[in-house]
PDB file of C-alpha atoms and ligand atoms in Angstrom:
ATOM      1  CA  MET A   1       2.011 119.666 -23.311  1.00  0.00           C
ATOM      2  CA  LEU A   2      -1.754 119.025 -23.574  1.00  0.00           C
ATOM      3  CA  ARG A   3      -3.599 122.267 -22.883  1.00  0.00           C
ATOM      4  CA  ILE A   4      -7.162 122.247 -21.585  1.00  0.00           C
ATOM      5  CA  VAL A   5      -8.786 125.664 -22.010  1.00  0.00           C
ATOM      6  CA  PRO A   6     -11.877 126.474 -19.958  1.00  0.00           C
ATOM      7  CA  VAL A   7     -13.434 129.620 -21.453  1.00  0.00           C
ATOM      8  CA  TYR A   8     -14.362 132.401 -18.988  1.00  0.00           C
ATOM      9  CA  PRO A   9     -14.705 129.966 -16.064  1.00  0.00           C
ATOM     10  CA  GLU A  10     -15.145 132.918 -13.731  1.00  0.00           C
ATOM     11  CA  LEU A  11     -18.625 133.356 -15.255  1.00  0.00           C
ATOM     12  CA  LEU A  12     -19.412 130.184 -17.212  1.00  0.00           C
ATOM     13  CA  SER A  13     -19.187 127.327 -14.753  1.00  0.00           C
ATOM     14  CA  ILE A  14     -22.604 126.915 -13.203  1.00  0.00           C
ATOM     15  CA  TYR A  15     -23.829 123.722 -11.467  1.00  0.00           C
ATOM     16  CA  GLY A  16     -20.298 122.382 -11.015  1.00  0.00           C
ATOM     17  CA  ASP A  17     -19.185 122.482 -14.645  1.00  0.00           C
ATOM     18  CA  ARG A  18     -15.635 123.238 -13.433  1.00  0.00           C
ATOM     19  CA  GLY A  19     -15.605 119.553 -12.522  1.00  0.00           C
ATOM     20  CA  ASN A  20     -15.298 118.783 -16.231  1.00  0.00           C
ATOM     21  CA  VAL A  21     -11.966 120.593 -16.304  1.00  0.00           C
ATOM     22  CA  ARG A  22     -10.681 118.684 -13.280  1.00  0.00           C
ATOM     23  CA  VAL A  23     -11.749 115.308 -14.675  1.00  0.00           C
ATOM     24  CA  LEU A  24     -10.016 115.839 -18.014  1.00  0.00           C
ATOM     25  CA  ALA A  25      -6.803 117.034 -16.343  1.00  0.00           C
ATOM     26  CA  GLN A  26      -6.803 114.183 -13.814  1.00  0.00           C
ATOM     27  CA  ARG A  27      -7.492 111.475 -16.413  1.00  0.00           C
ATOM     28  CA  ALA A  28      -4.538 112.821 -18.367  1.00  0.00           C
ATOM     29  CA  ARG A  29      -2.309 112.817 -15.268  1.00  0.00           C
ATOM     30  CA  TRP A  30      -3.335 109.258 -14.379  1.00  0.00           C
ATOM     31  CA  ARG A  31      -1.903 108.305 -17.763  1.00  0.00           C
ATOM     32  CA  GLY A  32       1.287 110.248 -17.234  1.00  0.00           C
ATOM     33  CA  LEU A  33       0.416 112.745 -19.953  1.00  0.00           C
ATOM     34  CA  PRO A  34       1.883 116.275 -19.693  1.00  0.00           C
ATOM     35  CA  VAL A  35      -1.219 118.420 -19.130  1.00  0.00           C
ATOM     36  CA  GLU A  36      -1.919 122.037 -18.269  1.00  0.00           C
ATOM     37  CA  VAL A  37      -5.184 123.832 -17.514  1.00  0.00           C
ATOM     38  CA  ALA A  38      -4.988 127.275 -19.138  1.00  0.00           C
ATOM     39  CA  PRO A  39      -8.198 129.255 -18.453  1.00  0.00           C
ATOM     40  CA  LEU A  40      -9.155 131.893 -21.028  1.00  0.00           C
ATOM     41  CA  ARG A  41     -10.086 134.935 -18.981  1.00  0.00           C
ATOM     42  CA  LEU A  42     -12.273 137.842 -20.114  1.00  0.00           C
ATOM     43  CA  GLY A  43     -10.098 140.266 -22.083  1.00  0.00           C
ATOM     44  CA  GLU A  44      -7.575 137.609 -23.123  1.00  0.00           C
ATOM     45  CA  ASP A  45      -7.245 136.191 -26.631  1.00  0.00           C
ATOM     46  CA  LEU A  46      -7.384 132.470 -27.393  1.00  0.00           C
ATOM     47  CA  ASP A  47      -4.191 131.091 -28.921  1.00  0.00           C
ATOM     48  CA  PRO A  48      -5.423 128.261 -31.181  1.00  0.00           C
ATOM     49  CA  ALA A  49      -1.878 126.881 -31.497  1.00  0.00           C
ATOM     50  CA  ALA A  50      -1.683 126.446 -27.720  1.00  0.00           C
ATOM     51  CA  THR A  51      -5.129 124.893 -27.310  1.00  0.00           C
ATOM     52  CA  ASP A  52      -6.023 121.200 -27.355  1.00  0.00           C
ATOM     53  CA  VAL A  53      -9.438 120.948 -25.652  1.00  0.00           C
ATOM     54  CA  ILE A  54     -11.942 123.806 -25.261  1.00  0.00           C
ATOM     55  CA  LEU A  55     -14.557 123.728 -22.495  1.00  0.00           C
ATOM     56  CA  ILE A  56     -17.392 126.284 -22.271  1.00  0.00           C
ATOM     57  CA  GLY A  57     -19.518 125.889 -19.163  1.00  0.00           C
ATOM     58  CA  GLY A  58     -23.020 126.957 -18.320  1.00  0.00           C
ATOM     59  CA  GLY A  59     -24.224 130.232 -16.866  1.00  0.00           C
ATOM     60  CA  GLN A  60     -27.164 132.333 -15.775  1.00  0.00           C
ATOM     61  CA  ASP A  61     -28.793 134.492 -18.457  1.00  0.00           C
ATOM     62  CA  ARG A  62     -26.899 137.542 -17.161  1.00  0.00           C
ATOM     63  CA  ASP A  63     -23.554 135.723 -17.271  1.00  0.00           C
ATOM     64  CA  GLN A  64     -24.145 134.788 -20.887  1.00  0.00           C
ATOM     65  CA  ALA A  65     -24.943 138.394 -21.757  1.00  0.00           C
ATOM     66  CA  LEU A  66     -21.778 139.526 -19.951  1.00  0.00           C
ATOM     67  CA  VAL A  67     -19.470 137.253 -21.956  1.00  0.00           C
ATOM     68  CA  ALA A  68     -21.185 137.231 -25.362  1.00  0.00           C
ATOM     69  CA  ASP A  69     -19.294 140.104 -27.010  1.00  0.00           C
ATOM     70  CA  ALA A  70     -15.926 138.869 -25.727  1.00  0.00           C
ATOM     71  CA  LEU A  71     -16.675 135.325 -26.909  1.00  0.00           C
ATOM     72  CA  ILE A  72     -17.796 136.541 -30.325  1.00  0.00           C
ATOM     73  CA  ALA A  73     -14.478 138.393 -30.638  1.00  0.00           C
ATOM     74  CA  GLN A  74     -12.785 135.004 -30.222  1.00  0.00           C
ATOM     75  CA  VAL A  75     -14.675 133.413 -33.138  1.00  0.00           C
ATOM     76  CA  PRO A  76     -11.766 133.596 -35.640  1.00  0.00           C
ATOM     77  CA  ALA A  77      -9.459 131.879 -33.145  1.00  0.00           C
ATOM     78  CA  LEU A  78     -12.170 129.371 -32.194  1.00  0.00           C
ATOM     79  CA  ARG A  79     -12.811 128.551 -35.852  1.00  0.00           C
ATOM     80  CA  SER A  80      -9.069 128.100 -36.402  1.00  0.00           C
ATOM     81  CA  ALA A  81      -8.778 125.724 -33.435  1.00  0.00           C
ATOM     82  CA  ILE A  82     -11.858 123.729 -34.487  1.00  0.00           C
ATOM     83  CA  ALA A  83     -10.629 123.470 -38.094  1.00  0.00           C
ATOM     84  CA  ASP A  84      -7.343 122.103 -36.707  1.00  0.00           C
ATOM     85  CA  GLY A  85      -9.174 119.318 -34.850  1.00  0.00           C
ATOM     86  CA  VAL A  86      -9.464 120.813 -31.370  1.00  0.00           C
ATOM     87  CA  PRO A  87     -12.555 119.393 -29.624  1.00  0.00           C
ATOM     88  CA  VAL A  88     -15.109 121.653 -27.941  1.00  0.00           C
ATOM     89  CA  LEU A  89     -17.460 120.669 -25.114  1.00  0.00           C
ATOM     90  CA  ALA A  90     -20.064 123.386 -24.523  1.00  0.00           C
ATOM     91  CA  VAL A  91     -22.535 122.856 -21.688  1.00  0.00           C
ATOM     92  CA  CYS A  92     -25.952 124.517 -21.403  1.00  0.00           C
ATOM     93  CA  GLY A  93     -25.290 128.278 -21.524  1.00  0.00           C
ATOM     94  CA  GLY A  94     -22.060 127.496 -23.368  1.00  0.00           C
ATOM     95  CA  PHE A  95     -24.037 125.233 -25.722  1.00  0.00           C
ATOM     96  CA  GLN A  96     -26.512 128.072 -26.364  1.00  0.00           C
ATOM     97  CA  LEU A  97     -23.646 130.461 -27.118  1.00  0.00           C
ATOM     98  CA  LEU A  98     -22.401 128.100 -29.847  1.00  0.00           C
ATOM     99  CA  GLY A  99     -25.484 129.188 -31.790  1.00  0.00           C
ATOM    100  CA  HIS A 100     -26.726 132.388 -33.404  1.00  0.00           C
ATOM    101  CA  SER A 101     -28.632 133.817 -30.423  1.00  0.00           C
ATOM    102  CA  TYR A 102     -30.337 133.209 -27.109  1.00  0.00           C
ATOM    103  CA  LEU A 103     -33.630 135.022 -26.346  1.00  0.00           C
ATOM    104  CA  ASP A 104     -33.996 134.843 -22.578  1.00  0.00           C
ATOM    105  CA  GLN A 105     -37.060 134.988 -20.371  1.00  0.00           C
ATOM    106  CA  SER A 106     -36.770 138.761 -19.963  1.00  0.00           C
ATOM    107  CA  GLY A 107     -36.933 139.218 -23.741  1.00  0.00           C
ATOM    108  CA  ARG A 108     -33.237 140.101 -24.000  1.00  0.00           C
ATOM    109  CA  GLU A 109     -31.576 138.605 -27.093  1.00  0.00           C
ATOM    110  CA  THR A 110     -27.958 137.632 -26.456  1.00  0.00           C
ATOM    111  CA  PRO A 111     -25.931 137.102 -29.643  1.00  0.00           C
ATOM    112  CA  GLY A 112     -24.015 133.863 -29.998  1.00  0.00           C
ATOM    113  CA  THR A 113     -20.859 132.869 -31.847  1.00  0.00           C
ATOM    114  CA  GLY A 114     -22.675 131.254 -34.767  1.00  0.00           C
ATOM    115  CA  LEU A 115     -20.158 128.401 -34.670  1.00  0.00           C
ATOM    116  CA  VAL A 116     -23.077 125.958 -34.874  1.00  0.00           C
ATOM    117  CA  ASP A 117     -26.362 126.519 -36.719  1.00  0.00           C
ATOM    118  CA  LEU A 118     -28.744 126.589 -33.753  1.00  0.00           C
ATOM    119  CA  VAL A 119     -30.992 129.110 -32.020  1.00  0.00           C
ATOM    120  CA  THR A 120     -32.303 129.163 -28.446  1.00  0.00           C
ATOM    121  CA  THR A 121     -35.420 130.776 -27.019  1.00  0.00           C
ATOM    122  CA  ALA A 122     -36.352 130.599 -23.350  1.00  0.00           C
ATOM    123  CA  GLY A 123     -39.612 128.877 -22.528  1.00  0.00           C
ATOM    124  CA  ARG A 124     -41.954 129.854 -19.699  1.00  0.00           C
ATOM    125  CA  ARG A 125     -40.975 126.935 -17.482  1.00  0.00           C
ATOM    126  CA  ARG A 126     -37.498 125.655 -16.798  1.00  0.00           C
ATOM    127  CA  VAL A 127     -36.523 122.141 -17.832  1.00  0.00           C
ATOM    128  CA  VAL A 128     -35.131 120.662 -14.623  1.00  0.00           C
ATOM    129  CA  GLY A 129     -34.300 117.122 -13.605  1.00  0.00           C
ATOM    130  CA  ASN A 130     -32.138 114.071 -14.009  1.00  0.00           C
ATOM    131  CA  VAL A 131     -31.390 113.127 -17.576  1.00  0.00           C
ATOM    132  CA  VAL A 132     -30.239 110.017 -19.429  1.00  0.00           C
ATOM    133  CA  VAL A 133     -29.246 110.316 -23.080  1.00  0.00           C
ATOM    134  CA  GLU A 134     -28.323 107.602 -25.572  1.00  0.00           C
ATOM    135  CA  VAL A 135     -25.363 108.723 -27.697  1.00  0.00           C
ATOM    136  CA  THR A 136     -24.054 106.852 -30.731  1.00  0.00           C
ATOM    137  CA  MET A 137     -20.434 107.757 -31.495  1.00  0.00           C
ATOM    138  CA  ASN A 138     -18.325 105.878 -34.061  1.00  0.00           C
ATOM    139  CA  GLY A 139     -21.117 103.295 -34.255  1.00  0.00           C
ATOM    140  CA  VAL A 140     -20.966 102.586 -30.508  1.00  0.00           C
ATOM    141  CA  LYS A 141     -24.006 103.302 -28.301  1.00  0.00           C
ATOM    142  CA  GLN A 142     -23.159 104.951 -24.973  1.00  0.00           C
ATOM    143  CA  GLN A 143     -25.190 106.540 -22.211  1.00  0.00           C
ATOM    144  CA  LEU A 144     -24.796 110.047 -20.849  1.00  0.00           C
ATOM    145  CA  VAL A 145     -26.194 110.650 -17.378  1.00  0.00           C
ATOM    146  CA  GLY A 146     -26.489 113.911 -15.509  1.00  0.00           C
ATOM    147  CA  PHE A 147     -28.733 116.793 -14.606  1.00  0.00           C
ATOM    148  CA  GLU A 148     -30.401 119.539 -16.633  1.00  0.00           C
ATOM    149  CA  ASN A 149     -31.641 122.965 -15.564  1.00  0.00           C
ATOM    150  CA  HIS A 150     -32.416 125.367 -18.399  1.00  0.00           C
ATOM    151  CA  ALA A 151     -35.074 127.789 -19.583  1.00  0.00           C
ATOM    152  CA  GLY A 152     -33.712 127.638 -23.097  1.00  0.00           C
ATOM    153  CA  ARG A 153     -35.300 125.615 -25.861  1.00  0.00           C
ATOM    154  CA  THR A 154     -32.671 124.964 -28.529  1.00  0.00           C
ATOM    155  CA  GLU A 155     -33.617 124.326 -32.150  1.00  0.00           C
ATOM    156  CA  LEU A 156     -30.895 122.748 -34.291  1.00  0.00           C
ATOM    157  CA  GLY A 157     -30.387 123.819 -37.909  1.00  0.00           C
ATOM    158  CA  ALA A 158     -31.087 121.312 -40.690  1.00  0.00           C
ATOM    159  CA  GLY A 159     -27.465 120.227 -41.005  1.00  0.00           C
ATOM    160  CA  VAL A 160     -26.795 119.852 -37.281  1.00  0.00           C
ATOM    161  CA  ALA A 161     -27.081 116.457 -35.620  1.00  0.00           C
ATOM    162  CA  PRO A 162     -28.194 116.092 -32.020  1.00  0.00           C
ATOM    163  CA  LEU A 163     -25.639 114.656 -29.612  1.00  0.00           C
ATOM    164  CA  GLY A 164     -28.104 111.987 -28.624  1.00  0.00           C
ATOM    165  CA  ARG A 165     -31.599 110.662 -28.031  1.00  0.00           C
ATOM    166  CA  VAL A 166     -33.279 111.447 -24.699  1.00  0.00           C
ATOM    167  CA  VAL A 167     -34.070 108.296 -22.710  1.00  0.00           C
ATOM    168  CA  ILE A 168     -35.120 110.125 -19.530  1.00  0.00           C
ATOM    169  CA  GLY A 169     -35.483 113.911 -19.206  1.00  0.00           C
ATOM    170  CA  GLY A 170     -36.376 116.951 -21.312  1.00  0.00           C
ATOM    171  CA  GLY A 171     -33.552 117.642 -23.760  1.00  0.00           C
ATOM    172  CA  ASN A 172     -33.160 120.451 -26.270  1.00  0.00           C
ATOM    173  CA  ILE A 173     -36.765 121.666 -26.336  1.00  0.00           C
ATOM    174  CA  GLY A 174     -38.025 119.887 -23.233  1.00  0.00           C
ATOM    175  CA  ASP A 175     -40.037 117.304 -25.174  1.00  0.00           C
ATOM    176  CA  GLY A 176     -37.893 114.313 -24.299  1.00  0.00           C
ATOM    177  CA  GLN A 177     -36.702 113.744 -27.867  1.00  0.00           C
ATOM    178  CA  THR A 178     -33.217 115.020 -28.779  1.00  0.00           C
ATOM    179  CA  GLU A 179     -30.395 116.360 -26.676  1.00  0.00           C
ATOM    180  CA  GLY A 180     -27.404 118.525 -27.467  1.00  0.00           C
ATOM    181  CA  CYS A 181     -25.628 118.899 -30.766  1.00  0.00           C
ATOM    182  CA  ARG A 182     -22.646 117.444 -32.556  1.00  0.00           C
ATOM    183  CA  VAL A 183     -20.713 118.849 -35.493  1.00  0.00           C
ATOM    184  CA  ASP A 184     -17.542 116.773 -35.896  1.00  0.00           C
ATOM    185  CA  ARG A 185     -15.600 117.405 -32.664  1.00  0.00           C
ATOM    186  CA  VAL A 186     -17.831 120.250 -31.475  1.00  0.00           C
ATOM    187  CA  LEU A 187     -20.202 118.874 -28.840  1.00  0.00           C
ATOM    188  CA  GLY A 188     -22.977 120.798 -27.141  1.00  0.00           C
ATOM    189  CA  THR A 189     -25.159 119.455 -24.358  1.00  0.00           C
ATOM    190  CA  TYR A 190     -27.580 120.515 -21.645  1.00  0.00           C
ATOM    191  CA  VAL A 191     -26.211 117.856 -19.305  1.00  0.00           C
ATOM    192  CA  HIS A 192     -24.636 119.236 -16.129  1.00  0.00           C
ATOM    193  CA  GLY A 193     -23.644 117.201 -13.119  1.00  0.00           C
ATOM    194  CA  PRO A 194     -20.817 117.979 -13.811  1.00  0.00           C
ATOM    195  CA  LEU A 195     -21.023 115.888 -16.920  1.00  0.00           C
ATOM    196  CA  LEU A 196     -17.654 114.154 -17.182  1.00  0.00           C
ATOM    197  CA  PRO A 197     -17.108 112.473 -13.782  1.00  0.00           C
ATOM    198  CA  LYS A 198     -20.027 110.083 -14.373  1.00  0.00           C
ATOM    199  CA  ASN A 199     -19.379 109.777 -18.112  1.00  0.00           C
ATOM    200  CA  PRO A 200     -15.687 108.795 -18.379  1.00  0.00           C
ATOM    201  CA  TRP A 201     -16.153 107.488 -21.918  1.00  0.00           C
ATOM    202  CA  LEU A 202     -16.918 111.043 -23.090  1.00  0.00           C
ATOM    203  CA  ALA A 203     -14.028 112.472 -21.076  1.00  0.00           C
ATOM    204  CA  ASP A 204     -11.659 110.034 -22.781  1.00  0.00           C
ATOM    205  CA  ARG A 205     -13.131 110.794 -26.203  1.00  0.00           C
ATOM    206  CA  LEU A 206     -12.370 114.508 -25.705  1.00  0.00           C
ATOM    207  CA  LEU A 207      -8.950 113.678 -24.253  1.00  0.00           C
ATOM    208  CA  ALA A 208      -8.097 111.410 -27.185  1.00  0.00           C
ATOM    209  CA  TRP A 209      -9.059 114.111 -29.683  1.00  0.00           C
ATOM    210  CA  GLY A 210      -6.956 116.607 -27.756  1.00  0.00           C
ATOM    211  CA  CYS A 211      -3.990 114.213 -27.696  1.00  0.00           C
ATOM    212  CA  GLU A 212      -4.320 113.606 -31.437  1.00  0.00           C
ATOM    213  CA  HIS A 213      -4.260 117.362 -31.957  1.00  0.00           C
ATOM    214  CA  ARG A 214      -1.115 117.685 -29.828  1.00  0.00           C
ATOM    215  CA  GLY A 215       0.585 114.676 -31.395  1.00  0.00           C
ATOM    216  CA  LEU A 216       0.515 112.667 -28.167  1.00  0.00           C
ATOM    217  CA  ALA A 217       0.156 108.888 -28.264  1.00  0.00           C
ATOM    218  CA  THR A 218      -3.347 107.432 -28.619  1.00  0.00           C
ATOM    219  CA  PRO A 219      -5.288 105.236 -27.948  1.00  0.00           C
ATOM    220  CA  LEU A 220      -5.308 106.160 -24.281  1.00  0.00           C
ATOM    221  CA  ASP A 221      -4.513 103.464 -21.714  1.00  0.00           C
ATOM    222  CA  ALA A 222      -7.649 102.093 -20.038  1.00  0.00           C
ATOM    223  CA  LEU A 223      -8.348 103.308 -16.480  1.00  0.00           C
ATOM    224  CA  ASP A 224     -10.191 101.552 -13.646  1.00  0.00           C
ATOM    225  CA  ASP A 225     -13.603 103.236 -14.022  1.00  0.00           C
ATOM    226  CA  ARG A 226     -15.565 101.010 -11.670  1.00  0.00           C
ATOM    227  CA  LEU A 227     -16.309 103.935  -9.337  1.00  0.00           C
ATOM    228  CA  GLU A 228     -17.411 106.124 -12.247  1.00  0.00           C
ATOM    229  CA  ALA A 229     -19.596 103.316 -13.595  1.00  0.00           C
ATOM    230  CA  ALA A 230     -21.210 102.844 -10.186  1.00  0.00           C
ATOM    231  CA  ALA A 231     -21.901 106.579  -9.955  1.00  0.00           C
ATOM    232  CA  ALA A 232     -23.441 106.578 -13.433  1.00  0.00           C
ATOM    233  CA  GLN A 233     -25.641 103.592 -12.588  1.00  0.00           C
ATOM    234  CA  ALA A 234     -26.776 105.245  -9.371  1.00  0.00           C
ATOM    235  CA  ALA A 235     -27.746 108.342 -11.355  1.00  0.00           C
ATOM    236  CA  ILE A 236     -29.663 106.224 -13.872  1.00  0.00           C
ATOM    237  CA  ASP A 237     -31.479 104.398 -11.062  1.00  0.00           C
ATOM    238  CA  ILE A 238     -32.492 107.732  -9.490  1.00  0.00           C
ATOM    239  CA  ALA A 239     -33.681 109.061 -12.844  1.00  0.00           C
ATOM    240  CA  ARG A 240     -35.706 105.898 -13.479  1.00  0.00           C
ATOM    241  CA  ALA A 241     -37.230 105.960  -9.980  1.00  0.00           C
ATOM    242  CA  GLU A 242     -38.240 109.608 -10.467  1.00  0.00           C
ATOM    243  CA  THR A 243     -39.859 108.715 -13.766  1.00  0.00           C
ATOM    244  CA  GLN A 244     -41.837 105.919 -12.093  1.00  0.00           C
ATOM    245  CA  THR A 245     -43.131 108.264  -9.384  1.00  0.00           C
ATOM    246  CA  ARG A 246     -44.174 110.867 -11.978  1.00  0.00           C
ATOM    247  CA  ARG A 247     -46.501 108.423 -13.719  1.00  0.00           C
TER     248      ARG A 247
HETATM  249  N1  LIG B 301     -29.277 130.666 -18.789  1.00  0.00           N
HETATM  250  C1  LIG B 301     -29.509 129.553 -19.689  1.00  0.00           C
HETATM  251  C2  LIG B 301     -30.923 128.956 -19.511  1.00  0.00           C
HETATM  252  O1  LIG B 301     -31.554 129.205 -18.503  1.00  0.00           O
HETATM  253  C3  LIG B 301     -28.469 128.480 -19.451  1.00  0.00           C
HETATM  254  C4  LIG B 301     -28.585 127.862 -18.052  1.00  0.00           C
HETATM  255  C5  LIG B 301     -27.432 126.959 -17.735  1.00  0.00           C
HETATM  256  O2  LIG B 301     -26.305 127.157 -18.191  1.00  0.00           O
HETATM  257  N2  LIG B 301     -27.717 125.954 -16.865  1.00  0.00           N
HETATM  258  O3  LIG B 301     -31.363 128.211 -20.383  1.00  0.00           O
END
């Protein structure tokens, strides 16, 4: 049984991030894979042996502060799962909580898990808008499309690679350069939307890693992603048009 574990979805699932959970589960079902969504609720402990994909969604500053201590208590189990090859997708607030700390606009410093060497500090203005990112994974260039809305400016540590290069949008520090982070199978990103419906290649990458972890057959059968591709192209066209009007 492939287990998809959204972490504290009752608080970390802003801007539709719960859609990422539904896309992963449905793309598994379309392939006839045995799949279960097993949310980790506040107060529960993560069982690394019963976890194949970890999803940490975004949240308001206050939501992040509410979950931080509980999430930090899960670090040993998270490290065990990651070391065993379980992929993590952390979006926005979840991405920030992968790091050492998040200093929000009120001056409150929320501690992070320290799973990835990064630090986030809120800027005065929010970074908001459509975003297109070029990601190179296993030597293949792909595009990520979606939406970003964050005060945080995330600085990656020296040994941490960005997830991708910003083509349109703000990205990690709002300067249009780099976006997200990647350490092996731990992916962080500011891209909401939700992210996975319009980026099926990333959904299948996470699913394949999860299946490998569970000993289920890979590579995954191809799906008819024409609708997803059309949605992604529409999002890119909107982002490009917005960029033109801003000039
Ligand atoms: N509260 C964080 C910020 O404003 C994360 C927001 C989010 O998850 N979209 O940067």
